[in-house]
CSV table of C-alpha atoms in Angstrom, one decimal:
chain,number,residue,atom,x,y,z
S,1,SER,CA,-4.9,9.4,-9.3
S,2,GLN,CA,-1.2,10.1,-8.8
S,3,GLN,CA,1.4,7.8,-7.7
S,4,GLY,CA,4.7,8.5,-6.1
S,5,GLU,CA,7.9,7.7,-8.0
S,6,GLU,CA,10.7,6.3,-6.0
S,7,ASP,CA,14.3,6.6,-6.8
S,8,PRO,CA,16.5,4.6,-7.1
S,9,GLN,CA,14.6,1.5,-8.2
S,10,ALA,CA,17.3,-0.7,-6.5
S,11,LEU,CA,20.0,0.1,-3.9
S,12,SER,CA,22.8,-2.2,-2.6
S,13,ILE,CA,24.9,-1.1,0.4
S,14,GLN,CA,27.2,-2.6,3.0
S,15,GLU,CA,26.0,-3.1,6.5
S,16,GLY,CA,26.6,-0.1,8.6
S,17,GLU,CA,26.2,2.4,5.7
S,18,ASN,CA,23.3,4.8,5.4
S,19,ALA,CA,20.6,4.2,2.8
S,20,THR,CA,18.6,7.1,1.1
S,21,MET,CA,15.5,6.7,-1.0
S,22,ASN,CA,13.6,9.4,-2.7
S,23,CYS,CA,10.0,9.9,-3.7
S,24,SER,CA,8.6,12.5,-6.0
S,25,TYR,CA,4.9,13.3,-6.7
S,26,LYS,CA,2.9,15.7,-8.8
S,27,THR,CA,-0.2,17.1,-7.1
S,28,SER,CA,-1.1,18.1,-3.5
S,29,ILE,CA,-1.2,15.6,-0.8
S,30,ASN,CA,-2.7,15.3,2.7
S,31,ASN,CA,0.3,13.3,4.0
S,32,LEU,CA,3.1,11.0,2.7
S,33,GLN,CA,3.8,7.7,4.3
S,34,TRP,CA,6.6,5.1,3.9
S,35,TYR,CA,6.1,1.4,4.1
S,36,ARG,CA,8.3,-1.6,4.0
S,37,GLN,CA,7.6,-5.0,2.4
S,38,ASN,CA,9.5,-8.2,2.8
S,39,SER,CA,9.3,-10.5,-0.2
S,40,GLY,CA,5.8,-12.0,-0.7
S,41,ARG,CA,4.4,-10.4,2.5
S,42,GLY,CA,2.1,-7.5,3.4
S,43,LEU,CA,3.3,-4.0,3.9
S,44,VAL,CA,4.4,-2.6,7.3
S,45,HIS,CA,4.0,1.1,8.0
S,46,LEU,CA,7.2,2.9,8.9
S,47,ILE,CA,6.5,6.6,9.3
S,48,LEU,CA,3.9,9.3,8.3
S,49,ILE,CA,4.7,12.9,7.6
S,50,ARG,CA,1.9,15.5,7.2
S,51,SER,CA,2.0,18.1,4.4
S,52,ASN,CA,2.7,20.9,6.9
S,53,GLU,CA,5.7,19.0,8.4
S,54,ARG,CA,9.3,19.1,7.1
S,55,GLU,CA,11.1,16.4,9.0
S,56,LYS,CA,10.3,13.4,11.2
S,57,HIS,CA,12.4,10.9,13.0
S,58,SER,CA,11.7,7.4,14.2
S,59,GLY,CA,14.6,5.3,15.6
S,60,ARG,CA,17.0,4.9,12.7
S,61,LEU,CA,14.6,6.4,10.2
S,62,ARG,CA,14.5,10.1,9.1
S,63,VAL,CA,12.0,11.4,6.6
S,64,THR,CA,12.0,14.8,5.0
S,65,LEU,CA,9.2,16.4,3.0
S,66,ASP,CA,9.6,19.4,0.6
S,67,THR,CA,6.2,20.3,-0.7
S,68,SER,CA,7.6,23.1,-2.9
S,69,LYS,CA,9.6,20.5,-4.8
S,70,LYS,CA,7.0,17.8,-4.2
S,71,SER,CA,9.5,15.3,-3.0
S,72,SER,CA,10.4,13.3,0.1
S,73,SER,CA,13.3,11.2,1.2
S,74,LEU,CA,13.7,8.3,3.6
S,75,LEU,CA,17.1,7.9,5.3
S,76,ILE,CA,17.9,4.7,7.1
S,77,THR,CA,21.0,5.1,9.2
S,78,ALA,CA,23.5,2.4,10.2
S,79,SER,CA,21.8,-0.2,8.0
S,80,ARG,CA,21.5,-3.8,9.0
S,81,ALA,CA,21.1,-7.0,6.9
S,82,ALA,CA,17.6,-7.2,8.4
S,83,ASP,CA,16.7,-3.9,6.6
S,84,THR,CA,16.8,-5.8,3.3
S,85,ALA,CA,13.3,-5.3,1.8
S,86,SER,CA,11.4,-3.1,-0.6
S,87,TYR,CA,10.4,0.4,0.5
S,88,PHE,CA,7.4,2.2,-0.8
S,89,CYS,CA,6.2,5.8,-0.5
S,90,ALA,CA,2.4,6.2,-0.3
S,91,LEU,CA,0.5,9.4,-0.9
S,92,LYS,CA,-2.7,10.2,1.0
S,93,ALA,CA,-4.8,12.6,-1.0
S,94,TYR,CA,-8.4,13.8,-0.7
S,95,SER,CA,-10.5,12.4,-3.5
S,96,GLY,CA,-13.8,14.2,-2.7
S,97,ALA,CA,-17.0,13.3,-0.9
S,98,GLY,CA,-15.2,12.7,2.4
S,99,SER,CA,-12.9,10.1,0.9
S,100,TYR,CA,-9.1,9.8,0.8
S,101,GLN,CA,-7.1,7.7,-1.6
S,102,LEU,CA,-3.9,6.0,-0.5
S,103,THR,CA,-1.7,5.3,-3.6
S,104,PHE,CA,1.7,3.7,-3.8
S,105,GLY,CA,4.8,4.0,-6.0
S,106,LYS,CA,6.8,1.1,-7.5
S,107,GLY,CA,9.2,1.0,-4.6
S,108,THR,CA,12.9,0.9,-4.0
S,109,LYS,CA,14.5,-2.6,-3.5
S,110,LEU,CA,17.1,-2.3,-0.8
S,111,SER,CA,19.8,-4.9,-0.3
S,112,VAL,CA,22.1,-4.7,2.7
S,113,ILE,CA,25.1,-6.8,2.4
S,114,PRO,CA,26.5,-8.2,5.7
P,1,ASP,CA,-5.5,-10.5,18.5
P,2,GLY,CA,-6.5,-7.5,16.5
P,3,GLY,CA,-5.6,-7.4,12.9
P,4,ILE,CA,-6.5,-7.7,9.3
P,5,THR,CA,-7.0,-11.2,7.8
P,6,GLN,CA,-7.0,-12.2,4.1
P,7,SER,CA,-8.0,-15.6,3.0
P,8,PRO,CA,-7.2,-17.8,1.3
P,9,LYS,CA,-3.4,-17.3,1.0
P,10,TYR,CA,-3.3,-19.0,-2.3
P,11,LEU,CA,-6.1,-19.3,-4.8
P,12,PHE,CA,-6.3,-21.0,-8.2
P,13,ARG,CA,-9.0,-20.1,-10.7
P,14,LYS,CA,-10.0,-21.4,-14.0
P,15,GLU,CA,-10.4,-18.9,-16.8
P,16,GLY,CA,-13.9,-17.6,-17.1
P,17,GLN,CA,-14.7,-18.1,-13.4
P,18,ASN,CA,-15.4,-15.4,-10.8
P,19,VAL,CA,-13.6,-15.7,-7.5
P,20,THR,CA,-14.0,-13.8,-4.3
P,21,LEU,CA,-11.2,-12.8,-2.0
P,22,SER,CA,-11.9,-12.3,1.7
P,23,CYS,CA,-10.7,-9.4,3.8
P,24,GLU,CA,-11.7,-9.1,7.5
P,25,GLN,CA,-10.5,-6.7,10.1
P,26,ASN,CA,-11.3,-6.5,13.8
P,27,LEU,CA,-9.6,-3.1,14.3
P,28,ASN,CA,-12.8,-1.1,14.2
P,29,HIS,CA,-11.3,0.8,11.2
P,30,ASP,CA,-13.6,2.8,8.9
P,31,ALA,CA,-11.5,2.9,5.8
P,32,MET,CA,-10.5,-0.2,3.8
P,33,TYR,CA,-8.5,-0.6,0.5
P,34,TRP,CA,-7.8,-3.3,-2.1
P,35,TYR,CA,-4.5,-3.3,-4.1
P,36,ARG,CA,-3.1,-5.4,-6.8
P,37,GLN,CA,0.7,-6.1,-7.0
P,38,ASP,CA,2.4,-7.6,-10.0
P,39,PRO,CA,5.9,-9.1,-9.7
P,40,GLY,CA,8.5,-6.5,-9.1
P,41,GLN,CA,5.9,-3.8,-9.2
P,42,GLY,CA,4.3,-1.4,-6.8
P,43,LEU,CA,0.7,-1.5,-5.5
P,44,ARG,CA,-2.1,-0.3,-7.7
P,45,LEU,CA,-5.4,0.7,-6.1
P,46,ILE,CA,-8.5,-1.2,-7.1
P,47,TYR,CA,-11.2,0.0,-4.8
P,48,TYR,CA,-11.5,1.8,-1.5
P,49,SER,CA,-14.2,2.4,1.0
P,50,GLN,CA,-14.5,5.1,3.6
P,51,ILE,CA,-17.6,3.9,5.4
P,52,VAL,CA,-20.1,1.0,5.3
P,53,ASN,CA,-22.3,0.8,2.1
P,54,ASP,CA,-20.0,3.2,0.3
P,55,PHE,CA,-17.0,2.6,-1.9
P,56,GLN,CA,-15.1,4.3,-4.8
P,57,LYS,CA,-13.2,3.0,-7.8
P,58,GLY,CA,-9.4,3.2,-7.7
P,59,ASP,CA,-7.1,3.3,-10.7
P,60,ILE,CA,-7.7,-0.2,-12.0
P,61,ALA,CA,-11.3,-1.1,-11.0
P,62,GLU,CA,-12.3,-2.7,-14.3
P,63,GLY,CA,-13.1,-6.4,-14.0
P,64,TYR,CA,-13.4,-6.2,-10.2
P,65,SER,CA,-16.3,-5.6,-7.8
P,66,VAL,CA,-16.6,-5.0,-4.1
P,67,SER,CA,-19.1,-4.7,-1.3
P,68,ARG,CA,-19.0,-3.1,2.1
P,69,GLU,CA,-22.1,-4.4,3.9
P,70,LYS,CA,-20.3,-4.6,7.3
P,71,LYS,CA,-17.6,-2.4,8.8
P,72,GLU,CA,-15.2,-5.3,9.3
P,73,SER,CA,-15.5,-6.9,5.9
P,74,PHE,CA,-14.5,-5.8,2.4
P,75,PRO,CA,-14.6,-8.7,0.0
P,76,LEU,CA,-13.2,-8.4,-3.6
P,77,THR,CA,-14.6,-10.3,-6.5
P,78,VAL,CA,-12.4,-10.8,-9.5
P,79,THR,CA,-14.7,-11.3,-12.4
P,80,SER,CA,-14.2,-13.1,-15.7
P,81,ALA,CA,-14.0,-9.6,-17.3
P,82,GLN,CA,-10.6,-9.1,-15.7
P,83,LYS,CA,-8.3,-10.1,-18.5
P,84,ASN,CA,-5.1,-10.7,-16.5
P,85,PRO,CA,-6.1,-11.5,-13.0
P,86,THR,CA,-3.0,-13.5,-11.9
P,87,ALA,CA,-1.4,-11.3,-9.2
P,88,PHE,CA,-0.8,-10.7,-5.5
P,89,TYR,CA,-3.8,-9.0,-3.9
P,90,LEU,CA,-3.4,-6.9,-0.7
P,91,CYS,CA,-6.1,-5.6,1.5
P,92,ALA,CA,-5.5,-2.7,4.0
P,93,SER,CA,-7.5,-0.7,6.6
P,94,SER,CA,-7.0,2.5,8.5
P,95,ILE,CA,-8.9,4.2,11.3
P,96,ASP,CA,-10.1,6.9,9.0
P,97,GLY,CA,-9.0,8.5,5.8
P,98,GLY,CA,-6.9,11.3,7.2
P,99,HIS,CA,-3.6,11.3,9.0
P,100,THR,CA,-3.6,7.6,9.9
P,101,GLU,CA,-1.4,4.7,8.9
P,102,ALA,CA,-2.8,1.7,7.0
P,103,PHE,CA,-2.5,-1.9,8.3
P,104,PHE,CA,-2.1,-4.6,5.7
P,105,GLY,CA,-3.2,-8.2,5.5
P,106,GLN,CA,-0.7,-10.9,4.4
P,107,GLY,CA,-2.1,-11.0,0.9
P,108,THR,CA,-3.8,-13.5,-1.4
P,109,ARG,CA,-1.9,-14.9,-4.4
P,110,LEU,CA,-4.3,-15.6,-7.2
P,111,THR,CA,-3.3,-17.7,-10.2
P,112,VAL,CA,-5.5,-18.3,-13.2
P,113,VAL,CA,-5.0,-21.8,-14.6
């Protein structure tokens, strides 16, 4: 199955700045999701964008999806120290027989410096 | 409280032993997933299940086995055939397989000693 590839692998910014992370993939998807993981913990869902959508917002988060380029971006505006975490894109794709796979990339490690 | 629970949080295993990781959810979700995460890496899909008594192999199923006898439970057995089992294991569930988010447990850290 395919995995998303996040870029950059690591990102360090000052508090108040915006953070942008990108995700590229190779085959068709049902939807694309973004998750956050604090060190050593489970993942928390941030936002889901369907393959027929181009942009979604949730609070300080903005996600775009370009299916022609097979890429997505996550923008976090006005970052805070508490946003420090790893961020993963996840691809939901139909795998046959009524089943869907949810596969993850390697993530972007975001550090927000106070 | 509704949620997804993994136990134990830490697990130590001797080489050559099988070990079973528990994953229970009371969210009435149909779909459940098992992932492995190595240090500094992303999540790799081991097995997933859409409904009771049915499951599919993910990308790294070799050396692992699962069962889905009840909707709320999806235990993962790490067998002695898994050559490098030391890792962080995450279980997740979602309402169904379509346009729904996944909820994650807090993970089990398995160490082979």
